[in-house]
Amino acid sequence: MSASKTPSQADHDARFRQEVRDAFDVDISNISSEEDMRDQLTSSQSFSFRFIEDASRRLSAESESAQQCNLAAFSAKALAVGVCRDSIGRTALWSLREALETDDEAKAINLLPVTVVWIGQCGDHLLAFSAIYRSYEEPSKAHLLALGARAQRADIDQYGFSIKRWLLWRQRLQELSHNADAAVAKKAKQGFMSMIGCGSNLDCGVPGEAKFAEKLQAAMGEALLKSGKESVSGDDVDINVDWVD
C-alpha cells in the first residue's frame, strides 16, 4: 500500500492546519499579558512547536505574508516568555537564514515583513543567542540549520547563532533599506532600527552600534537647535542607516 496520503487525508490535514492558523490569529489578539501567554503555551507546548516549525515552512512556500507575520509574532512571544526557547530559536534561525542569507532578491523581499516581525518582537533574545553562540547539533535538522549563500561567502562557520551572523543579517537589512521600492526600503529600515539598539539593551558591545548612536545623538542635537523645541526624538531626524559604517 502506498505511503502517500489519500486525497481525503490531505484535504483533512489542510483544513486542520488552516483552522489552527486561524485560531492562532485569534489567540494572538486575545493575549494581554506574559502570564496569559505562558499559561496558554505551557498547556500545549509540544503541539505548539511542531505546528510552528511545520507551518513556518509551509507558509513560506505559500507566500501568505499576513499569516507568516502572525505566526512569527506568536512564536516570538513564546520565545520571549521562555516557552520552547531552543525549538523556536531554531525556527527563528531558519527564518532569518531564508530571508537574509539568500541570493534570491525576490525571495528576500517577500520574506522581509516576517523577518522584521521576528527581530522587532524578540531581537534582544536573538542577539542573546548570538552572543553565546547558541548552536544546535541535530543531524535530522541539518537542512534547516545549513548556512545560506551569503553566510557561506562571508566565511561564517558557525551553523547556529553568532555575532558574525547577526552582523551579516543587519548588513543585509541595511542594503535592502536602499532598495528602489520605497515600501521595501522602509520595511528594511524598520528591521535595521530594531537591530541597532539590541546590543545597548543587553549591555553587549556589538560592532557599529556605538558609532551609530554617536552620530544619531549628534543629528538629534542639531535638530534640537534648529527646532527651538525643548526636546526632539528620533522621529525628528532623517536617520541614515549608513552611520553604522
PDB file of C-alpha atoms in Angstrom:
ATOM      1  CA  MET A   1       0.000   0.000   0.000  1.00  0.00           C
ATOM      2  CA  SER A   2       1.267   3.453  -0.864  1.00  0.00           C
ATOM      3  CA  ALA A   3       2.735   5.518   1.990  1.00  0.00           C
ATOM      4  CA  SER A   4       1.388   8.734   0.472  1.00  0.00           C
ATOM      5  CA  LYS A   5      -1.733  10.311   1.880  1.00  0.00           C
ATOM      6  CA  THR A   6      -5.102   9.780   0.221  1.00  0.00           C
ATOM      7  CA  PRO A   7      -6.879  12.880  -1.150  1.00  0.00           C
ATOM      8  CA  SER A   8      -9.326  12.807   1.779  1.00  0.00           C
ATOM      9  CA  GLN A   9      -6.466  12.693   4.291  1.00  0.00           C
ATOM     10  CA  ALA A  10      -4.640  15.522   2.547  1.00  0.00           C
ATOM     11  CA  ASP A  11      -7.804  17.641   2.475  1.00  0.00           C
ATOM     12  CA  HIS A  12      -8.420  16.933   6.151  1.00  0.00           C
ATOM     13  CA  ASP A  13      -4.840  17.917   7.047  1.00  0.00           C
ATOM     14  CA  ALA A  14      -5.094  21.115   5.025  1.00  0.00           C
ATOM     15  CA  ARG A  15      -8.359  22.083   6.724  1.00  0.00           C
ATOM     16  CA  PHE A  16      -6.892  21.277  10.122  1.00  0.00           C
ATOM     17  CA  ARG A  17      -3.794  23.412   9.525  1.00  0.00           C
ATOM     18  CA  GLN A  18      -5.978  26.296   8.361  1.00  0.00           C
ATOM     19  CA  GLU A  19      -8.186  26.021  11.438  1.00  0.00           C
ATOM     20  CA  VAL A  20      -5.152  26.121  13.720  1.00  0.00           C
ATOM     21  CA  ARG A  21      -3.660  29.072  11.857  1.00  0.00           C
ATOM     22  CA  ASP A  22      -6.947  30.942  12.229  1.00  0.00           C
ATOM     23  CA  ALA A  23      -7.035  30.026  15.912  1.00  0.00           C
ATOM     24  CA  PHE A  24      -3.504  31.355  16.344  1.00  0.00           C
ATOM     25  CA  ASP A  25      -4.574  34.654  14.757  1.00  0.00           C
ATOM     26  CA  VAL A  26      -7.441  34.931  17.267  1.00  0.00           C
ATOM     27  CA  ASP A  27      -5.288  33.832  20.206  1.00  0.00           C
ATOM     28  CA  ILE A  28      -2.691  36.490  19.498  1.00  0.00           C
ATOM     29  CA  SER A  29      -5.300  39.243  19.696  1.00  0.00           C
ATOM     30  CA  ASN A  30      -6.655  37.855  22.969  1.00  0.00           C
ATOM     31  CA  ILE A  31      -3.339  37.502  24.793  1.00  0.00           C
ATOM     32  CA  SER A  32      -2.874  40.507  27.043  1.00  0.00           C
ATOM     33  CA  SER A  33      -0.085  39.517  29.402  1.00  0.00           C
ATOM     34  CA  GLU A  34       3.000  37.363  29.790  1.00  0.00           C
ATOM     35  CA  GLU A  35       1.124  35.196  32.254  1.00  0.00           C
ATOM     36  CA  ASP A  36      -1.665  34.523  29.743  1.00  0.00           C
ATOM     37  CA  MET A  37       0.899  33.579  27.097  1.00  0.00           C
ATOM     38  CA  ARG A  38       2.783  31.288  29.443  1.00  0.00           C
ATOM     39  CA  ASP A  39      -0.386  29.545  30.627  1.00  0.00           C
ATOM     40  CA  GLN A  40      -1.678  29.021  27.126  1.00  0.00           C
ATOM     41  CA  LEU A  41       1.568  27.796  25.646  1.00  0.00           C
ATOM     42  CA  THR A  42       2.651  25.615  28.521  1.00  0.00           C
ATOM     43  CA  SER A  43      -0.572  23.627  28.226  1.00  0.00           C
ATOM     44  CA  SER A  44       0.140  22.804  24.575  1.00  0.00           C
ATOM     45  CA  GLN A  45       3.904  23.218  24.412  1.00  0.00           C
ATOM     46  CA  SER A  46       4.839  20.236  22.266  1.00  0.00           C
ATOM     47  CA  PHE A  47       1.991  20.767  19.808  1.00  0.00           C
ATOM     48  CA  SER A  48       2.758  24.463  19.506  1.00  0.00           C
ATOM     49  CA  PHE A  49       6.329  23.860  18.472  1.00  0.00           C
ATOM     50  CA  ARG A  50       5.503  21.123  15.971  1.00  0.00           C
ATOM     51  CA  PHE A  51       2.945  23.395  14.381  1.00  0.00           C
ATOM     52  CA  ILE A  52       5.214  26.446  14.379  1.00  0.00           C
ATOM     53  CA  GLU A  53       8.080  24.635  12.675  1.00  0.00           C
ATOM     54  CA  ASP A  54       5.900  22.872  10.109  1.00  0.00           C
ATOM     55  CA  ALA A  55       3.615  25.808   9.379  1.00  0.00           C
ATOM     56  CA  SER A  56       6.517  28.254   9.023  1.00  0.00           C
ATOM     57  CA  ARG A  57       7.959  26.218   6.177  1.00  0.00           C
ATOM     58  CA  ARG A  58       4.566  25.737   4.534  1.00  0.00           C
ATOM     59  CA  LEU A  59       3.602  29.379   4.813  1.00  0.00           C
ATOM     60  CA  SER A  60       6.945  30.427   3.381  1.00  0.00           C
ATOM     61  CA  ALA A  61       6.292  28.307   0.310  1.00  0.00           C
ATOM     62  CA  GLU A  62       2.738  29.600   0.013  1.00  0.00           C
ATOM     63  CA  SER A  63       3.810  33.255   0.415  1.00  0.00           C
ATOM     64  CA  GLU A  64       0.958  34.011   2.824  1.00  0.00           C
ATOM     65  CA  SER A  65       2.576  37.125   4.234  1.00  0.00           C
ATOM     66  CA  ALA A  66      -0.096  38.125   6.759  1.00  0.00           C
ATOM     67  CA  GLN A  67      -0.271  34.642   8.260  1.00  0.00           C
ATOM     68  CA  GLN A  68       3.519  34.357   8.259  1.00  0.00           C
ATOM     69  CA  CYS A  69       3.703  37.560  10.282  1.00  0.00           C
ATOM     70  CA  ASN A  70       1.035  36.384  12.725  1.00  0.00           C
ATOM     71  CA  LEU A  71       2.793  33.067  13.176  1.00  0.00           C
ATOM     72  CA  ALA A  72       6.137  34.795  13.695  1.00  0.00           C
ATOM     73  CA  ALA A  73       4.552  37.130  16.261  1.00  0.00           C
ATOM     74  CA  PHE A  74       3.055  34.179  18.117  1.00  0.00           C
ATOM     75  CA  SER A  75       6.374  32.324  18.038  1.00  0.00           C
ATOM     76  CA  ALA A  76       8.383  35.370  19.114  1.00  0.00           C
ATOM     77  CA  LYS A  77       6.081  35.942  22.085  1.00  0.00           C
ATOM     78  CA  ALA A  78       6.520  32.317  23.083  1.00  0.00           C
ATOM     79  CA  LEU A  79      10.294  32.667  22.852  1.00  0.00           C
ATOM     80  CA  ALA A  80      10.206  35.884  24.880  1.00  0.00           C
ATOM     81  CA  VAL A  81       8.400  34.206  27.789  1.00  0.00           C
ATOM     82  CA  GLY A  82      10.687  31.177  27.760  1.00  0.00           C
ATOM     83  CA  VAL A  83       8.492  28.540  26.133  1.00  0.00           C
ATOM     84  CA  CYS A  84      10.276  26.140  23.756  1.00  0.00           C
ATOM     85  CA  ARG A  85      13.247  28.514  23.662  1.00  0.00           C
ATOM     86  CA  ASP A  86      15.624  26.258  21.761  1.00  0.00           C
ATOM     87  CA  SER A  87      12.977  24.871  19.438  1.00  0.00           C
ATOM     88  CA  ILE A  88      11.589  28.275  18.494  1.00  0.00           C
ATOM     89  CA  GLY A  89      15.093  29.739  18.426  1.00  0.00           C
ATOM     90  CA  ARG A  90      15.973  27.170  15.791  1.00  0.00           C
ATOM     91  CA  THR A  91      12.867  28.138  13.807  1.00  0.00           C
ATOM     92  CA  ALA A  92      13.842  31.821  14.028  1.00  0.00           C
ATOM     93  CA  LEU A  93      17.336  30.960  12.822  1.00  0.00           C
ATOM     94  CA  TRP A  94      15.884  29.128   9.840  1.00  0.00           C
ATOM     95  CA  SER A  95      13.545  32.023   9.051  1.00  0.00           C
ATOM     96  CA  LEU A  96      16.320  34.640   9.164  1.00  0.00           C
ATOM     97  CA  ARG A  97      18.543  32.457   7.028  1.00  0.00           C
ATOM     98  CA  GLU A  98      15.833  32.061   4.405  1.00  0.00           C
ATOM     99  CA  ALA A  99      15.271  35.805   4.189  1.00  0.00           C
ATOM    100  CA  LEU A 100      18.659  37.390   4.813  1.00  0.00           C
ATOM    101  CA  GLU A 101      21.202  34.855   3.582  1.00  0.00           C
ATOM    102  CA  THR A 102      19.685  34.118   0.182  1.00  0.00           C
ATOM    103  CA  ASP A 103      20.869  35.494  -3.156  1.00  0.00           C
ATOM    104  CA  ASP A 104      17.291  35.414  -4.418  1.00  0.00           C
ATOM    105  CA  GLU A 105      16.281  39.073  -4.177  1.00  0.00           C
ATOM    106  CA  ALA A 106      12.588  38.406  -4.769  1.00  0.00           C
ATOM    107  CA  LYS A 107      12.540  35.800  -2.016  1.00  0.00           C
ATOM    108  CA  ALA A 108      14.323  38.129   0.400  1.00  0.00           C
ATOM    109  CA  ILE A 109      11.821  40.907  -0.265  1.00  0.00           C
ATOM    110  CA  ASN A 110       8.865  38.536   0.031  1.00  0.00           C
ATOM    111  CA  LEU A 111      10.087  37.320   3.429  1.00  0.00           C
ATOM    112  CA  LEU A 112      11.101  40.769   4.668  1.00  0.00           C
ATOM    113  CA  PRO A 113       7.878  41.509   6.622  1.00  0.00           C
ATOM    114  CA  VAL A 114       8.075  38.299   8.664  1.00  0.00           C
ATOM    115  CA  THR A 115      11.785  38.901   9.264  1.00  0.00           C
ATOM    116  CA  VAL A 116      11.022  42.326  10.710  1.00  0.00           C
ATOM    117  CA  VAL A 117       8.401  40.767  12.995  1.00  0.00           C
ATOM    118  CA  TRP A 118      10.926  38.263  14.367  1.00  0.00           C
ATOM    119  CA  ILE A 119      13.518  40.966  15.004  1.00  0.00           C
ATOM    120  CA  GLY A 120      11.050  43.502  16.336  1.00  0.00           C
ATOM    121  CA  GLN A 121       9.347  41.085  18.711  1.00  0.00           C
ATOM    122  CA  CYS A 122      12.352  39.216  20.091  1.00  0.00           C
ATOM    123  CA  GLY A 123      15.515  40.833  18.717  1.00  0.00           C
ATOM    124  CA  ASP A 124      17.102  41.018  22.171  1.00  0.00           C
ATOM    125  CA  HIS A 125      16.617  37.283  22.643  1.00  0.00           C
ATOM    126  CA  LEU A 126      18.093  36.526  19.223  1.00  0.00           C
ATOM    127  CA  LEU A 127      21.116  38.681  19.993  1.00  0.00           C
ATOM    128  CA  ALA A 128      21.476  36.911  23.339  1.00  0.00           C
ATOM    129  CA  PHE A 129      21.602  33.606  21.455  1.00  0.00           C
ATOM    130  CA  SER A 130      24.191  35.153  19.118  1.00  0.00           C
ATOM    131  CA  ALA A 131      26.338  36.391  21.996  1.00  0.00           C
ATOM    132  CA  ILE A 132      26.598  32.880  23.471  1.00  0.00           C
ATOM    133  CA  TYR A 133      26.993  31.279  20.032  1.00  0.00           C
ATOM    134  CA  ARG A 134      23.939  29.098  20.523  1.00  0.00           C
ATOM    135  CA  SER A 135      24.128  26.119  18.177  1.00  0.00           C
ATOM    136  CA  TYR A 136      22.015  23.061  17.524  1.00  0.00           C
ATOM    137  CA  GLU A 137      23.538  19.632  16.997  1.00  0.00           C
ATOM    138  CA  GLU A 138      20.685  17.790  15.341  1.00  0.00           C
ATOM    139  CA  PRO A 139      21.590  15.755  12.226  1.00  0.00           C
ATOM    140  CA  SER A 140      17.912  15.313  11.358  1.00  0.00           C
ATOM    141  CA  LYS A 141      17.542  19.105  11.157  1.00  0.00           C
ATOM    142  CA  ALA A 142      20.726  19.739   9.173  1.00  0.00           C
ATOM    143  CA  HIS A 143      18.797  21.031   6.160  1.00  0.00           C
ATOM    144  CA  LEU A 144      17.194  23.681   8.371  1.00  0.00           C
ATOM    145  CA  LEU A 145      20.429  24.751  10.008  1.00  0.00           C
ATOM    146  CA  ALA A 146      22.693  24.937   6.950  1.00  0.00           C
ATOM    147  CA  LEU A 147      24.216  28.325   6.156  1.00  0.00           C
ATOM    148  CA  GLY A 148      22.760  30.423   3.360  1.00  0.00           C
ATOM    149  CA  ALA A 149      24.792  31.511   0.345  1.00  0.00           C
ATOM    150  CA  ARG A 150      25.655  34.933   1.767  1.00  0.00           C
ATOM    151  CA  ALA A 151      26.779  33.449   5.071  1.00  0.00           C
ATOM    152  CA  GLN A 152      28.994  30.949   3.277  1.00  0.00           C
ATOM    153  CA  ARG A 153      30.672  33.707   1.266  1.00  0.00           C
ATOM    154  CA  ALA A 154      31.231  35.643   4.483  1.00  0.00           C
ATOM    155  CA  ASP A 155      33.239  32.680   5.814  1.00  0.00           C
ATOM    156  CA  ILE A 156      30.835  32.105   8.668  1.00  0.00           C
ATOM    157  CA  ASP A 157      31.457  28.633  10.021  1.00  0.00           C
ATOM    158  CA  GLN A 158      29.040  28.693  12.965  1.00  0.00           C
ATOM    159  CA  TYR A 159      25.866  26.868  11.965  1.00  0.00           C
ATOM    160  CA  GLY A 160      23.931  28.346  14.872  1.00  0.00           C
ATOM    161  CA  PHE A 161      23.710  31.895  16.126  1.00  0.00           C
ATOM    162  CA  SER A 162      26.801  34.092  16.264  1.00  0.00           C
ATOM    163  CA  ILE A 163      27.688  37.772  16.388  1.00  0.00           C
ATOM    164  CA  LYS A 164      29.207  37.494  12.919  1.00  0.00           C
ATOM    165  CA  ARG A 165      25.945  36.115  11.578  1.00  0.00           C
ATOM    166  CA  TRP A 166      23.962  38.800  13.440  1.00  0.00           C
ATOM    167  CA  LEU A 167      26.087  41.463  11.729  1.00  0.00           C
ATOM    168  CA  LEU A 168      25.526  39.811   8.352  1.00  0.00           C
ATOM    169  CA  TRP A 169      21.760  39.994   8.882  1.00  0.00           C
ATOM    170  CA  ARG A 170      21.992  43.627   9.927  1.00  0.00           C
ATOM    171  CA  GLN A 171      24.114  44.457   6.906  1.00  0.00           C
ATOM    172  CA  ARG A 172      21.593  42.786   4.615  1.00  0.00           C
ATOM    173  CA  LEU A 173      18.784  44.886   6.071  1.00  0.00           C
ATOM    174  CA  GLN A 174      20.987  47.930   5.628  1.00  0.00           C
ATOM    175  CA  GLU A 175      21.388  47.045   1.947  1.00  0.00           C
ATOM    176  CA  LEU A 176      17.682  46.433   1.455  1.00  0.00           C
ATOM    177  CA  SER A 177      16.911  49.804   3.063  1.00  0.00           C
ATOM    178  CA  HIS A 178      18.375  51.367  -0.102  1.00  0.00           C
ATOM    179  CA  ASN A 179      16.019  49.429  -2.377  1.00  0.00           C
ATOM    180  CA  ALA A 180      14.392  51.424  -5.162  1.00  0.00           C
ATOM    181  CA  ASP A 181      10.968  50.322  -3.934  1.00  0.00           C
ATOM    182  CA  ALA A 182      10.091  52.762  -1.149  1.00  0.00           C
ATOM    183  CA  ALA A 183       7.922  50.210   0.696  1.00  0.00           C
ATOM    184  CA  VAL A 184      10.723  47.647   0.730  1.00  0.00           C
ATOM    185  CA  ALA A 185      13.260  50.260   1.828  1.00  0.00           C
ATOM    186  CA  LYS A 186      11.002  51.417   4.671  1.00  0.00           C
ATOM    187  CA  LYS A 187      10.376  47.897   5.939  1.00  0.00           C
ATOM    188  CA  ALA A 188      14.081  47.004   5.801  1.00  0.00           C
ATOM    189  CA  LYS A 189      14.977  50.191   7.680  1.00  0.00           C
ATOM    190  CA  GLN A 190      12.420  49.250  10.328  1.00  0.00           C
ATOM    191  CA  GLY A 191      14.183  45.923  10.786  1.00  0.00           C
ATOM    192  CA  PHE A 192      17.586  47.580  10.888  1.00  0.00           C
ATOM    193  CA  MET A 193      16.437  50.038  13.539  1.00  0.00           C
ATOM    194  CA  SER A 194      15.093  47.169  15.644  1.00  0.00           C
ATOM    195  CA  MET A 195      18.514  45.504  15.497  1.00  0.00           C
ATOM    196  CA  ILE A 196      20.744  48.505  16.025  1.00  0.00           C
ATOM    197  CA  GLY A 197      19.759  49.029  19.648  1.00  0.00           C
ATOM    198  CA  CYS A 198      19.760  45.423  20.816  1.00  0.00           C
ATOM    199  CA  GLY A 199      23.370  45.486  21.953  1.00  0.00           C
ATOM    200  CA  SER A 200      22.725  48.531  24.093  1.00  0.00           C
ATOM    201  CA  ASN A 201      19.628  46.883  25.563  1.00  0.00           C
ATOM    202  CA  LEU A 202      21.703  43.893  26.663  1.00  0.00           C
ATOM    203  CA  ASP A 203      24.839  45.856  27.565  1.00  0.00           C
ATOM    204  CA  CYS A 204      26.583  43.861  24.864  1.00  0.00           C
ATOM    205  CA  GLY A 205      29.182  45.579  22.709  1.00  0.00           C
ATOM    206  CA  VAL A 206      28.014  44.971  19.132  1.00  0.00           C
ATOM    207  CA  PRO A 207      30.285  46.436  16.433  1.00  0.00           C
ATOM    208  CA  GLY A 208      28.892  49.575  14.835  1.00  0.00           C
ATOM    209  CA  GLU A 209      26.264  50.351  17.454  1.00  0.00           C
ATOM    210  CA  ALA A 210      28.300  52.918  19.396  1.00  0.00           C
ATOM    211  CA  LYS A 211      29.265  54.750  16.196  1.00  0.00           C
ATOM    212  CA  PHE A 212      25.641  54.789  15.064  1.00  0.00           C
ATOM    213  CA  ALA A 213      24.428  56.038  18.449  1.00  0.00           C
ATOM    214  CA  GLU A 214      27.029  58.817  18.460  1.00  0.00           C
ATOM    215  CA  LYS A 215      26.002  60.064  15.019  1.00  0.00           C
ATOM    216  CA  LEU A 216      22.324  59.799  15.913  1.00  0.00           C
ATOM    217  CA  GLN A 217      22.837  61.877  19.047  1.00  0.00           C
ATOM    218  CA  ALA A 218      24.752  64.486  17.065  1.00  0.00           C
ATOM    219  CA  ALA A 219      21.971  64.673  14.472  1.00  0.00           C
ATOM    220  CA  MET A 220      19.366  64.996  17.218  1.00  0.00           C
ATOM    221  CA  GLY A 221      21.402  67.796  18.792  1.00  0.00           C
ATOM    222  CA  GLU A 222      21.420  69.686  15.518  1.00  0.00           C
ATOM    223  CA  ALA A 223      17.705  69.101  15.057  1.00  0.00           C
ATOM    224  CA  LEU A 224      17.053  70.409  18.562  1.00  0.00           C
ATOM    225  CA  LEU A 225      18.930  73.636  17.870  1.00  0.00           C
ATOM    226  CA  LYS A 226      17.071  74.196  14.603  1.00  0.00           C
ATOM    227  CA  SER A 227      13.659  73.374  16.011  1.00  0.00           C
ATOM    228  CA  GLY A 228      13.720  75.619  19.068  1.00  0.00           C
ATOM    229  CA  LYS A 229      11.877  72.886  20.951  1.00  0.00           C
ATOM    230  CA  GLU A 230      12.736  71.617  24.410  1.00  0.00           C
ATOM    231  CA  SER A 231      13.343  68.133  23.075  1.00  0.00           C
ATOM    232  CA  VAL A 232      13.327  66.032  19.906  1.00  0.00           C
ATOM    233  CA  SER A 233      13.163  62.336  19.183  1.00  0.00           C
ATOM    234  CA  GLY A 234      14.492  60.039  16.505  1.00  0.00           C
ATOM    235  CA  ASP A 235      11.319  60.745  14.534  1.00  0.00           C
ATOM    236  CA  ASP A 236      12.508  64.322  14.097  1.00  0.00           C
ATOM    237  CA  VAL A 237      15.743  63.219  12.445  1.00  0.00           C
ATOM    238  CA  ASP A 238      16.441  61.849   8.978  1.00  0.00           C
ATOM    239  CA  ILE A 239      18.235  58.729  10.202  1.00  0.00           C
ATOM    240  CA  ASN A 240      20.902  57.333   7.893  1.00  0.00           C
ATOM    241  CA  VAL A 241      21.455  53.589   8.337  1.00  0.00           C
ATOM    242  CA  ASP A 242      24.954  54.001   6.914  1.00  0.00           C
ATOM    243  CA  TRP A 243      26.006  55.776  10.101  1.00  0.00           C
ATOM    244  CA  VAL A 244      26.806  52.276  11.335  1.00  0.00           C
ATOM    245  CA  ASP A 245      29.788  52.003   8.933  1.00  0.00           C
TER     246      ASP A 245
END
